[in-house]
Coordinates of C-alpha atoms in Angstrom, one line a residue:
M1 CA -26.8 -7.1 35.6
A2 CA -29.0 -9.6 37.6
G3 CA -26.7 -9.5 40.6
R4 CA -26.9 -5.7 40.7
E5 CA -30.6 -5.2 40.6
K6 CA -31.0 -4.1 44.2
K7 CA -27.9 -1.9 44.2
R8 CA -28.2 1.9 43.8
L9 CA -25.6 4.5 43.0
G10 CA -25.5 6.0 46.5
D11 CA -25.3 2.6 48.2
L12 CA -22.4 1.6 45.9
L13 CA -20.5 4.8 46.7
V14 CA -21.0 4.4 50.4
E15 CA -19.8 0.8 50.2
A16 CA -16.7 1.9 48.3
G17 CA -16.0 4.5 51.0
A18 CA -16.2 7.3 48.6
I19 CA -18.9 9.1 50.6
T20 CA -20.4 8.8 54.0
Q21 CA -24.0 7.8 54.8
E22 CA -24.7 11.4 56.0
Q23 CA -23.3 12.8 52.7
L24 CA -25.6 10.4 50.8
M25 CA -28.6 11.6 52.7
T26 CA -27.7 15.3 52.1
A27 CA -27.1 14.5 48.4
L28 CA -30.5 12.8 48.1
K29 CA -32.2 15.8 49.6
H30 CA -30.3 18.1 47.2
Q31 CA -31.3 15.9 44.4
R32 CA -35.0 16.1 45.2
E33 CA -35.0 19.9 45.7
K34 CA -33.1 20.7 42.5
G35 CA -34.5 17.9 40.3
L36 CA -31.0 16.5 39.5
K37 CA -29.5 13.1 39.0
L38 CA -27.9 11.9 42.1
G39 CA -24.4 11.9 40.6
R40 CA -24.8 15.6 39.6
A41 CA -26.1 16.4 43.1
M42 CA -22.9 15.0 44.7
I43 CA -20.7 16.9 42.2
D44 CA -22.6 20.1 43.0
L45 CA -22.1 19.6 46.7
G46 CA -18.4 19.0 46.2
Y47 CA -18.4 15.4 47.6
L48 CA -17.0 13.8 44.5
T49 CA -15.8 14.7 41.0
D50 CA -17.3 13.2 37.8
T51 CA -14.1 11.1 37.4
E52 CA -14.2 9.8 41.0
I53 CA -17.8 8.7 40.6
I54 CA -17.0 6.9 37.4
H55 CA -14.0 5.0 38.7
N56 CA -15.7 4.1 42.0
L57 CA -18.6 2.7 40.0
A58 CA -16.3 0.8 37.7
D59 CA -14.4 -0.7 40.5
Q60 CA -17.5 -1.8 42.4
L61 CA -19.3 -3.2 39.4
G62 CA -16.2 -4.6 37.6
I63 CA -16.9 -2.8 34.4
E64 CA -14.7 -1.0 31.9
V65 CA -14.2 2.8 31.8
V66 CA -13.9 4.1 28.2
Q67 CA -12.9 7.3 26.5
L68 CA -15.4 7.8 23.8
D69 CA -13.0 9.5 21.4
D70 CA -11.1 6.2 21.3
F71 CA -14.0 4.7 19.4
E72 CA -15.4 5.1 15.9
P73 CA -19.1 4.2 16.3
D74 CA -20.9 1.5 14.3
L75 CA -23.2 3.6 12.1
T76 CA -25.7 0.7 11.9
L77 CA -26.1 0.9 15.7
L78 CA -26.7 4.6 15.5
K79 CA -29.5 4.0 13.1
K80 CA -31.2 1.5 15.5
V81 CA -30.8 3.5 18.7
P82 CA -32.7 6.8 18.2
E83 CA -31.1 10.0 19.3
A84 CA -34.0 10.7 21.7
T85 CA -33.3 7.4 23.5
A86 CA -29.6 8.1 23.7
R87 CA -30.3 11.6 25.2
K88 CA -33.0 10.3 27.5
Y89 CA -30.8 7.7 29.2
L90 CA -27.4 9.4 28.4
L91 CA -25.9 6.5 26.6
F92 CA -24.0 5.9 23.4
P93 CA -23.9 2.6 21.4
L94 CA -20.3 1.6 20.5
S95 CA -19.8 -1.7 18.8
R96 CA -20.9 -5.3 18.2
E97 CA -18.7 -7.9 20.0
D98 CA -19.1 -11.7 20.2
G99 CA -22.9 -11.7 20.2
Y100 CA -23.5 -8.7 22.4
I101 CA -23.5 -4.9 21.9
K102 CA -21.2 -2.6 23.9
V103 CA -22.9 0.5 25.1
A104 CA -21.3 3.4 27.0
M105 CA -23.5 4.8 29.9
M106 CA -23.1 7.3 32.6
D107 CA -25.4 5.3 34.9
P108 CA -24.7 1.6 34.4
L109 CA -27.3 0.8 37.1
N110 CA -30.2 2.1 34.9
L111 CA -31.9 -1.3 34.2
R112 CA -34.8 0.4 32.4
A113 CA -32.4 1.8 29.8
I114 CA -30.7 -1.6 29.4
D115 CA -34.0 -3.4 29.0
E116 CA -35.1 -1.0 26.4
L117 CA -31.9 -1.3 24.4
T118 CA -32.1 -5.1 24.6
I119 CA -35.5 -5.0 23.0
K120 CA -34.5 -2.4 20.4
L121 CA -31.3 -4.2 19.4
H122 CA -32.4 -7.8 19.8
A123 CA -29.1 -8.5 21.6
D124 CA -27.5 -8.7 25.0
I125 CA -26.0 -5.5 26.2
K126 CA -22.5 -5.1 27.7
V127 CA -22.4 -1.9 29.6
V128 CA -19.2 0.2 29.9
I129 CA -19.0 3.5 31.7
A130 CA -18.0 7.0 30.3
P131 CA -18.1 10.6 31.5
E132 CA -21.3 12.5 31.1
D133 CA -19.7 15.3 29.0
Q134 CA -18.1 12.8 26.6
I135 CA -21.4 10.9 26.1
D136 CA -23.2 14.2 25.5
R137 CA -20.6 15.4 23.0
A138 CA -20.5 12.0 21.2
I139 CA -24.3 12.2 20.8
T140 CA -24.1 15.7 19.4
K141 CA -21.3 14.9 17.0
H142 CA -22.3 11.5 15.6
Y143 CA -26.0 11.7 15.7
G144 CA -26.0 15.1 14.1
I145 CA -24.5 13.7 10.9
T146 CA -26.0 10.3 11.1
S147 CA -29.6 11.6 11.5
S148 CA -29.0 14.1 8.7
V149 CA -27.8 11.3 6.5
Q150 CA -30.9 9.2 7.2
E151 CA -33.3 12.2 6.6
A152 CA -31.5 13.0 3.3
L153 CA -31.7 9.3 2.1
R154 CA -35.4 9.2 2.9
A155 CA -36.1 12.5 1.1
L156 CA -34.0 12.0 -2.0
R157 CA -36.2 11.8 -5.0
G158 CA -33.6 11.2 -7.7
D159 CA -34.7 14.0 -10.0
E160 CA -32.2 16.8 -10.7
Y161 CA -32.7 20.1 -9.0
V162 CA -31.2 23.3 -10.3
D163 CA -31.0 26.5 -8.3
T164 CA -29.9 29.9 -9.4
G165 CA -27.2 30.2 -6.8
E166 CA -26.6 33.1 -4.5
D167 CA -24.5 36.2 -4.5
E168 CA -20.8 35.5 -3.8
L169 CA -20.6 36.8 -0.3
K170 CA -24.2 37.1 0.8
I171 CA -24.7 35.9 4.4
T172 CA -26.2 32.4 3.6
D173 CA -28.6 30.1 5.4
I174 CA -27.2 26.9 4.0
S175 CA -30.1 24.9 5.3
A176 CA -32.6 26.9 3.2
A177 CA -33.7 24.8 0.3
P178 CA -37.0 23.5 -1.3
T179 CA -38.7 20.8 0.8
E180 CA -37.3 17.8 -1.1
L181 CA -33.7 19.2 -0.8
A182 CA -33.8 20.5 2.7
P183 CA -32.5 17.3 4.3
V184 CA -29.4 17.4 2.0
A185 CA -28.9 21.0 2.9
K186 CA -29.2 20.2 6.5
L187 CA -26.6 17.4 6.1
V188 CA -24.1 19.8 4.5
E189 CA -24.8 22.4 7.1
T190 CA -24.2 19.9 10.0
I191 CA -20.9 18.9 8.5
V192 CA -19.8 22.5 7.9
R193 CA -20.8 23.7 11.4
Q194 CA -19.2 20.7 13.1
A195 CA -15.9 21.5 11.2
V196 CA -16.0 25.2 12.3
N197 CA -16.7 24.1 15.9
E198 CA -13.6 21.8 15.7
R199 CA -11.4 24.7 14.5
A200 CA -10.8 23.0 11.1
S201 CA -9.0 24.9 8.4
D202 CA -10.4 22.7 5.6
I203 CA -13.2 20.3 4.9
H204 CA -12.6 17.6 2.3
F205 CA -15.5 15.8 0.5
E206 CA -13.6 12.8 -1.0
P207 CA -15.5 10.3 -3.2
D208 CA -14.3 6.7 -3.4
E209 CA -15.8 3.7 -5.0
N210 CA -18.4 3.0 -2.3
N211 CA -18.7 6.1 -0.1
L212 CA -18.2 9.8 0.3
I213 CA -15.6 10.4 2.9
V214 CA -15.6 13.7 4.8
R215 CA -12.3 14.7 6.5
N216 CA -11.5 17.8 8.4
R217 CA -8.0 19.3 8.6
I218 CA -7.4 20.4 12.2
D219 CA -4.0 22.0 13.1
G220 CA -2.6 20.7 9.8
I221 CA -3.7 17.1 10.3
L222 CA -6.6 15.3 8.6
F223 CA -9.2 13.5 10.7
V224 CA -12.2 11.5 9.3
A225 CA -15.4 13.3 10.3
A226 CA -18.0 11.2 8.5
V227 CA -18.6 8.4 6.0
I228 CA -21.6 9.2 3.8
P229 CA -23.4 6.7 1.5
K230 CA -22.6 7.0 -2.1
A231 CA -26.2 7.7 -2.9
L232 CA -25.9 11.1 -1.4
Q233 CA -22.7 12.1 -3.1
A234 CA -24.2 13.9 -6.1
A235 CA -26.8 15.7 -4.0
A236 CA -24.3 16.9 -1.4
A237 CA -21.9 18.1 -4.2
S238 CA -24.7 20.0 -5.9
R239 CA -25.8 21.7 -2.7
I240 CA -22.3 22.9 -2.0
K241 CA -21.9 24.2 -5.6
V242 CA -25.3 25.9 -5.4
I243 CA -24.4 28.0 -2.3
S244 CA -21.0 28.6 -3.7
D245 CA -22.4 30.1 -7.0
M246 CA -20.8 27.3 -9.1
D247 CA -22.2 25.6 -12.2
I248 CA -23.9 22.4 -10.9
A249 CA -24.3 21.0 -14.4
E250 CA -20.6 21.0 -15.0
T251 CA -18.7 18.1 -13.4
R252 CA -15.9 17.6 -15.9
I253 CA -13.7 20.5 -15.1
P254 CA -12.4 22.2 -11.9
Q255 CA -14.4 25.1 -10.5
D256 CA -13.9 27.6 -7.7
G257 CA -16.5 29.4 -5.6
R258 CA -17.1 30.9 -2.2
F259 CA -19.9 31.5 0.3
K260 CA -20.3 33.1 3.7
L261 CA -22.4 32.2 6.7
L262 CA -23.0 33.3 10.3
H263 CA -21.8 30.9 12.9
N264 CA -22.4 31.8 16.6
E265 CA -23.2 35.4 15.4
K266 CA -19.8 35.7 13.6
P267 CA -19.3 35.7 9.8
V268 CA -17.2 32.8 8.5
E269 CA -16.1 32.7 4.8
F270 CA -15.6 29.5 2.8
R271 CA -13.5 29.2 -0.4
V272 CA -14.6 26.2 -2.4
S273 CA -12.7 24.2 -5.0
S274 CA -14.1 21.2 -7.0
F275 CA -11.9 18.8 -8.9
P276 CA -13.1 15.9 -11.1
T277 CA -11.8 12.4 -10.1
I278 CA -12.7 8.9 -11.4
Y279 CA -15.2 8.5 -8.6
G280 CA -16.8 11.9 -8.8
E281 CA -16.1 15.5 -7.8
N282 CA -13.6 16.0 -5.0
I283 CA -14.6 19.2 -3.1
V284 CA -12.5 21.1 -0.6
L285 CA -13.8 23.9 1.5
R286 CA -11.2 26.3 3.0
I287 CA -12.5 27.9 6.1
L288 CA -11.5 31.5 6.4
H289 CA -12.2 32.9 9.9
T290 CA -12.6 36.6 9.7
D291 CA -10.7 37.0 13.0
A292 CA -7.5 36.3 11.1
I293 CA -8.0 39.6 9.3
K294 CA -7.1 41.4 12.5
A295 CA -3.9 39.5 13.2
E296 CA -0.8 41.4 14.4
L297 CA 2.7 40.3 13.8
S298 CA 3.1 39.3 17.4
D299 CA 0.0 37.0 17.0
T300 CA 1.8 34.9 14.3
G301 CA 4.5 33.6 16.7
L302 CA 7.2 36.1 15.9
I303 CA 9.0 36.9 19.2
S304 CA 12.1 38.6 20.5
N305 CA 15.0 39.1 18.0
S306 CA 13.0 37.8 15.0
L307 CA 10.0 40.1 15.8
D308 CA 12.3 43.1 16.0
K309 CA 13.9 42.2 12.7
A310 CA 10.5 41.7 11.0
L311 CA 9.3 45.0 12.2
Q312 CA 12.4 46.6 10.9
L313 CA 11.8 45.1 7.4
F314 CA 8.2 46.1 7.1
K315 CA 8.9 49.6 8.2
A316 CA 11.5 50.2 5.5
P317 CA 10.5 53.1 3.2
F318 CA 10.9 51.0 0.0
G319 CA 12.2 47.7 -1.2
I320 CA 10.9 44.1 -1.4
V321 CA 10.2 41.9 1.6
I322 CA 9.7 38.2 0.9
V323 CA 7.8 35.8 3.1
T324 CA 8.7 32.2 2.2
G325 CA 7.7 28.7 3.1
P326 CA 5.7 25.7 1.8
T327 CA 2.0 25.7 1.1
G328 CA 0.1 25.9 4.4
S329 CA 2.9 27.5 6.4
G330 CA 1.0 30.7 7.3
K331 CA 2.6 33.0 4.8
T332 CA -0.7 34.8 4.0
T333 CA -1.5 35.4 7.7
T334 CA 2.0 37.0 8.1
L335 CA 1.5 39.2 5.0
Y336 CA -1.9 40.3 6.2
A337 CA -0.5 41.1 9.6
A338 CA 2.1 43.2 7.9
L339 CA -0.6 45.0 5.9
N340 CA -2.5 45.7 9.2
L341 CA 0.7 47.2 10.5
L342 CA 1.2 49.4 7.5
N343 CA -2.5 50.3 6.7
T344 CA -2.8 54.0 7.7
T345 CA -4.8 56.7 6.1
D346 CA -1.8 58.3 4.4
K347 CA -0.8 55.1 2.5
N348 CA -2.3 53.8 -0.7
I349 CA -2.1 50.0 -0.5
I350 CA -3.0 47.7 -3.4
T351 CA -2.8 43.9 -3.6
V352 CA -3.0 41.3 -6.3
E353 CA -3.8 37.9 -4.9
D354 CA -4.7 34.4 -6.1
P355 CA -7.2 34.1 -4.6
V356 CA -8.2 37.0 -2.3
E357 CA -8.7 35.1 1.0
Y358 CA -9.8 37.9 3.3
R359 CA -11.3 41.3 2.7
L360 CA -9.2 44.1 4.3
A361 CA -10.8 47.5 5.0
G362 CA -9.1 50.4 3.5
I363 CA -7.0 48.3 1.0
R364 CA -7.6 47.9 -2.7
Q365 CA -7.5 44.2 -3.4
S366 CA -7.6 42.4 -6.8
Q367 CA -7.6 38.8 -7.8
V368 CA -5.7 37.1 -10.6
N369 CA -7.9 36.0 -13.6
V370 CA -5.7 34.2 -16.0
K371 CA -8.5 33.5 -18.5
A372 CA -9.1 37.2 -18.8
G373 CA -5.4 37.9 -19.1
L374 CA -5.1 39.3 -15.6
T375 CA -1.9 37.7 -14.3
F376 CA 0.4 38.8 -11.5
A377 CA 2.7 40.5 -14.0
S378 CA 0.0 42.3 -16.0
S379 CA -1.6 43.4 -12.7
M380 CA 1.7 44.8 -11.4
R381 CA 2.1 47.0 -14.5
S382 CA -1.4 48.5 -14.0
I383 CA -1.0 48.8 -10.2
L384 CA 2.1 51.0 -10.8
R385 CA -0.1 53.5 -12.6
Q386 CA -2.4 53.7 -9.6
D387 CA 0.0 55.7 -7.5
P388 CA 0.6 53.0 -4.8
D389 CA 2.8 53.4 -1.8
I390 CA 2.7 49.7 -0.8
I391 CA 2.0 46.7 -3.1
M392 CA 1.3 43.2 -2.0
V393 CA 1.9 40.5 -4.7
G394 CA 0.5 37.2 -3.5
E395 CA 3.3 35.1 -5.0
V396 CA 6.2 35.4 -7.3
R397 CA 6.0 32.6 -9.8
D398 CA 7.9 33.7 -12.9
L399 CA 10.7 35.9 -14.1
E400 CA 8.4 38.6 -15.4
T401 CA 6.6 39.1 -12.1
A402 CA 9.9 39.0 -10.1
E403 CA 11.5 41.6 -12.3
I404 CA 8.5 44.0 -12.2
A405 CA 8.3 43.6 -8.4
I406 CA 12.0 44.4 -7.9
Q407 CA 11.9 47.3 -10.3
A408 CA 8.9 48.7 -8.3
A409 CA 10.9 48.2 -5.1
M410 CA 13.8 50.1 -6.6
T411 CA 11.7 53.0 -7.7
G412 CA 10.4 53.9 -4.2
H413 CA 7.6 51.4 -3.6
M414 CA 7.3 49.0 -0.7
V415 CA 6.6 45.5 -2.1
L416 CA 5.5 42.5 -0.1
T417 CA 5.3 39.0 -1.7
S418 CA 5.8 35.3 -1.1
L419 CA 7.9 32.4 -2.5
H420 CA 7.9 28.7 -2.0
T421 CA 11.3 27.8 -0.6
N422 CA 12.5 25.7 2.4
D423 CA 14.3 28.5 4.3
A424 CA 15.2 32.2 4.1
P425 CA 18.6 31.9 2.3
S426 CA 17.1 29.7 -0.4
A427 CA 14.7 32.6 -1.4
V428 CA 17.6 34.6 -2.7
V429 CA 18.8 31.6 -4.8
R430 CA 15.3 31.0 -6.0
L431 CA 15.0 34.5 -7.5
S432 CA 18.3 34.0 -9.2
D433 CA 17.1 30.6 -10.6
L434 CA 14.1 32.4 -12.0
G435 CA 16.5 34.5 -14.0
V436 CA 16.7 37.8 -12.0
E437 CA 20.1 39.3 -12.1
T438 CA 21.9 39.1 -8.7
F439 CA 22.7 42.9 -8.7
L440 CA 19.0 43.6 -9.0
I441 CA 18.3 41.2 -6.1
A442 CA 20.9 42.9 -4.0
S443 CA 19.6 46.3 -4.8
G444 CA 15.9 45.7 -4.3
L445 CA 15.6 43.1 -1.6
V446 CA 15.1 44.4 2.0
G447 CA 14.9 41.0 3.7
V448 CA 13.4 37.5 3.9
I449 CA 11.2 35.9 6.5
A450 CA 10.9 32.1 6.4
Q451 CA 8.3 30.2 8.4
R452 CA 6.6 27.0 9.3
L453 CA 3.6 26.2 11.6
V454 CA 4.0 24.0 14.6
R455 CA 1.1 22.6 16.7
T456 CA 0.8 24.0 20.2
I457 CA 0.2 21.9 23.2
C458 CA -3.4 21.4 24.3
N459 CA -4.0 23.4 27.5
T460 CA -6.6 20.9 28.7
C461 CA -4.3 17.9 28.9
K462 CA -0.9 19.7 29.1
R463 CA 1.5 18.4 31.8
P464 CA 5.2 18.8 32.6
L465 CA 7.4 15.9 31.9
T466 CA 9.2 14.3 34.8
P467 CA 13.0 14.9 34.9
E468 CA 13.5 11.3 33.7
E469 CA 11.1 11.7 30.8
A470 CA 12.7 15.0 29.8
K471 CA 16.2 13.6 29.9
A472 CA 15.1 10.7 27.7
K473 CA 14.1 13.1 25.0
I474 CA 16.9 15.7 25.5
P475 CA 19.8 14.3 27.4
N476 CA 21.4 17.8 28.1
I477 CA 18.1 19.4 29.2
G478 CA 19.4 20.0 32.7
S479 CA 16.8 21.4 35.1
R480 CA 14.6 23.0 32.4
T481 CA 11.0 21.9 32.3
I482 CA 9.4 20.7 29.1
Y483 CA 5.7 19.8 28.5
Q484 CA 3.5 17.6 26.5
G485 CA -0.2 17.0 26.0
D486 CA -1.4 13.5 27.0
G487 CA -4.4 13.7 24.7
C488 CA -8.0 14.4 25.6
I489 CA -11.4 14.8 24.0
D490 CA -10.8 18.5 23.4
C491 CA -7.7 17.8 21.2
K492 CA -9.0 14.5 19.7
K493 CA -6.4 12.6 21.7
S494 CA -3.6 14.4 19.7
G495 CA -2.1 16.4 22.6
Y496 CA -2.2 19.5 20.5
S497 CA -4.6 22.4 20.0
G498 CA -3.9 25.3 17.7
R499 CA -0.8 26.4 15.8
L500 CA 1.8 29.1 15.8
G501 CA 4.7 30.0 13.5
I502 CA 8.4 29.4 13.9
F503 CA 10.6 31.8 11.9
E504 CA 14.0 32.8 10.7
V505 CA 14.7 36.4 9.4
I506 CA 17.5 37.7 7.2
T507 CA 18.0 41.4 6.7
M508 CA 20.0 42.9 3.9
D509 CA 23.2 44.9 4.8
E510 CA 25.9 46.2 2.6
Q511 CA 28.2 43.2 3.1
L512 CA 25.4 40.7 2.3
K513 CA 24.4 42.7 -0.8
A514 CA 28.0 42.5 -2.0
L515 CA 28.1 38.7 -1.3
I516 CA 24.8 38.2 -3.2
S517 CA 26.1 40.2 -6.2
R518 CA 28.9 37.6 -6.4
K519 CA 26.3 34.8 -6.7
I520 CA 27.1 33.0 -3.4
S521 CA 25.2 29.8 -2.5
A522 CA 22.3 29.5 0.0
S523 CA 24.6 27.7 2.5
E524 CA 27.0 30.7 2.4
I525 CA 24.2 33.2 2.9
K526 CA 23.0 31.1 5.8
E527 CA 26.5 31.0 7.4
Y528 CA 26.8 34.8 7.0
A529 CA 23.3 35.4 8.5
R530 CA 24.1 33.2 11.5
T531 CA 27.6 34.5 12.2
K532 CA 27.2 38.2 11.4
Q533 CA 23.5 38.9 11.9
K534 CA 23.0 36.3 14.7
M535 CA 20.0 34.9 12.8
I536 CA 17.9 32.4 14.8
T537 CA 17.0 29.4 12.5
M538 CA 13.5 28.0 12.4
R539 CA 14.6 24.9 14.3
E540 CA 16.3 27.1 17.0
D541 CA 13.1 29.2 17.2
G542 CA 11.0 26.1 17.5
L543 CA 13.3 24.8 20.3
E544 CA 13.0 28.1 22.1
K545 CA 9.2 27.8 22.0
M546 CA 9.4 24.2 23.2
L547 CA 11.3 25.5 26.3
K548 CA 8.6 28.1 26.8
G549 CA 6.1 25.3 27.0
L550 CA 4.3 26.1 23.7
T551 CA 5.1 23.1 21.6
T552 CA 7.0 19.8 21.8
L553 CA 10.4 18.5 20.5
E554 CA 8.6 16.0 18.3
E555 CA 6.6 18.7 16.6
V556 CA 9.6 20.9 16.0
K557 CA 11.5 17.9 14.4
R558 CA 8.4 17.1 12.3
V559 CA 8.2 20.5 10.6
T560 CA 12.0 21.1 10.3
A561 CA 12.9 17.6 9.2
D562 CA 14.1 18.9 5.7
F563 CA 16.8 21.1 7.2

């Protein structure tokens, strides 16, 4: 930096032709009046954007521009550069390389910051430039967990701490703990809140030989969120089990629990599962956003013909409707959306679930408890004596449950349930494989909805493909426009943010009932549904959503690859 000592930001931008001398003088005046950094003053005045400032500086100084989400920071550097220093100078240490340390800065001309880092780190500094918002987010994300880890390590006493736990669904302050355990509680809270902010559906605490790895599942894909020292593994696991009302003394068998906290003034529920492994307890937190309780069928991704058919199925006076798909395909959300549609004051709705994921007002919900003898089948028998109009059975797993559900459907009840099959036609065959007579299936079944979840394109980095790019993906695309996400900090460089369902719906008619009674195959059922009922397959539904600019061809292929 020796050759740049006399250069200032404004002078460099004038030399680059990015602003005029008059604009610089106006910006300096605005800076003094508002107490801003010069770069922010120029952005406020509309002279330059953040990106233009960065690239002009990089060109003038001959330094690299980086995207901070391209880097996994060196945790040892974060320990040596305090968060206060990082925020004061708006910088973020990245890595050690060939005797120097690479540091991202918004203002690479800040010699005071560079000198202070040189002293702190006992090494030469190589400055790279990054956008202000990315540096700020990186500090919040990585220092939050890193500083919590350091506090917890300093506070850890080694003696066991036993709490009495909390009520299952009490609004919880998960940072509340005795003084010696507060840093561990803060660490857990930081990890949990970061996951909620990132729209994660699950948080995995995965022990290995040397560390505790934390991974968040976002839009169906796992991302590493933190690597925690092994020394904190037992304390973190105990804290999670305490707030989840689990037995912290028991580490040899699986356990389940749950807790609830307020995040940004909204309640968020967590379903917790522990499982013993050779390196310690693996703990997974399923994040249950209460907004999902209010979902409508149109929110799930059902559109046009498929939505009309689904509404027709759920409004049938009696019969059984099956929602099918693999684990994590959104079946529960679809079933709850159906219950929201059907939940009126003149209906008695009872559910039996494993587990109850969301609390639904006005609906009687029960949870399977195999140890106590409360299975899906035994629950169904009791529910039928409760004068129900609509019954929701979380899943059909065996012949006994299937037969009771179909008998209930044939005696004037509406039954909603789920199965694990690849597509809608296979659900009929699956019931037959369980041992249900085909004439019972034909008589009781109203229809089947099969679904998958595809990731939707990130709105921040979404762009239309050029005609050449589109034709390379789909040669017969014609003049239609398709989109992709280029990847940005908001979507973790994935190009995707959020998910929606793709569906196929089969409805029962007299001819199909006759065919099922004759034990036809899944492929024959599919052929009938496509030719006679004009069924849109999941892949076709996904391609339609691709053409609407909601998802990509690659994503549709990924989730329908088994067809």
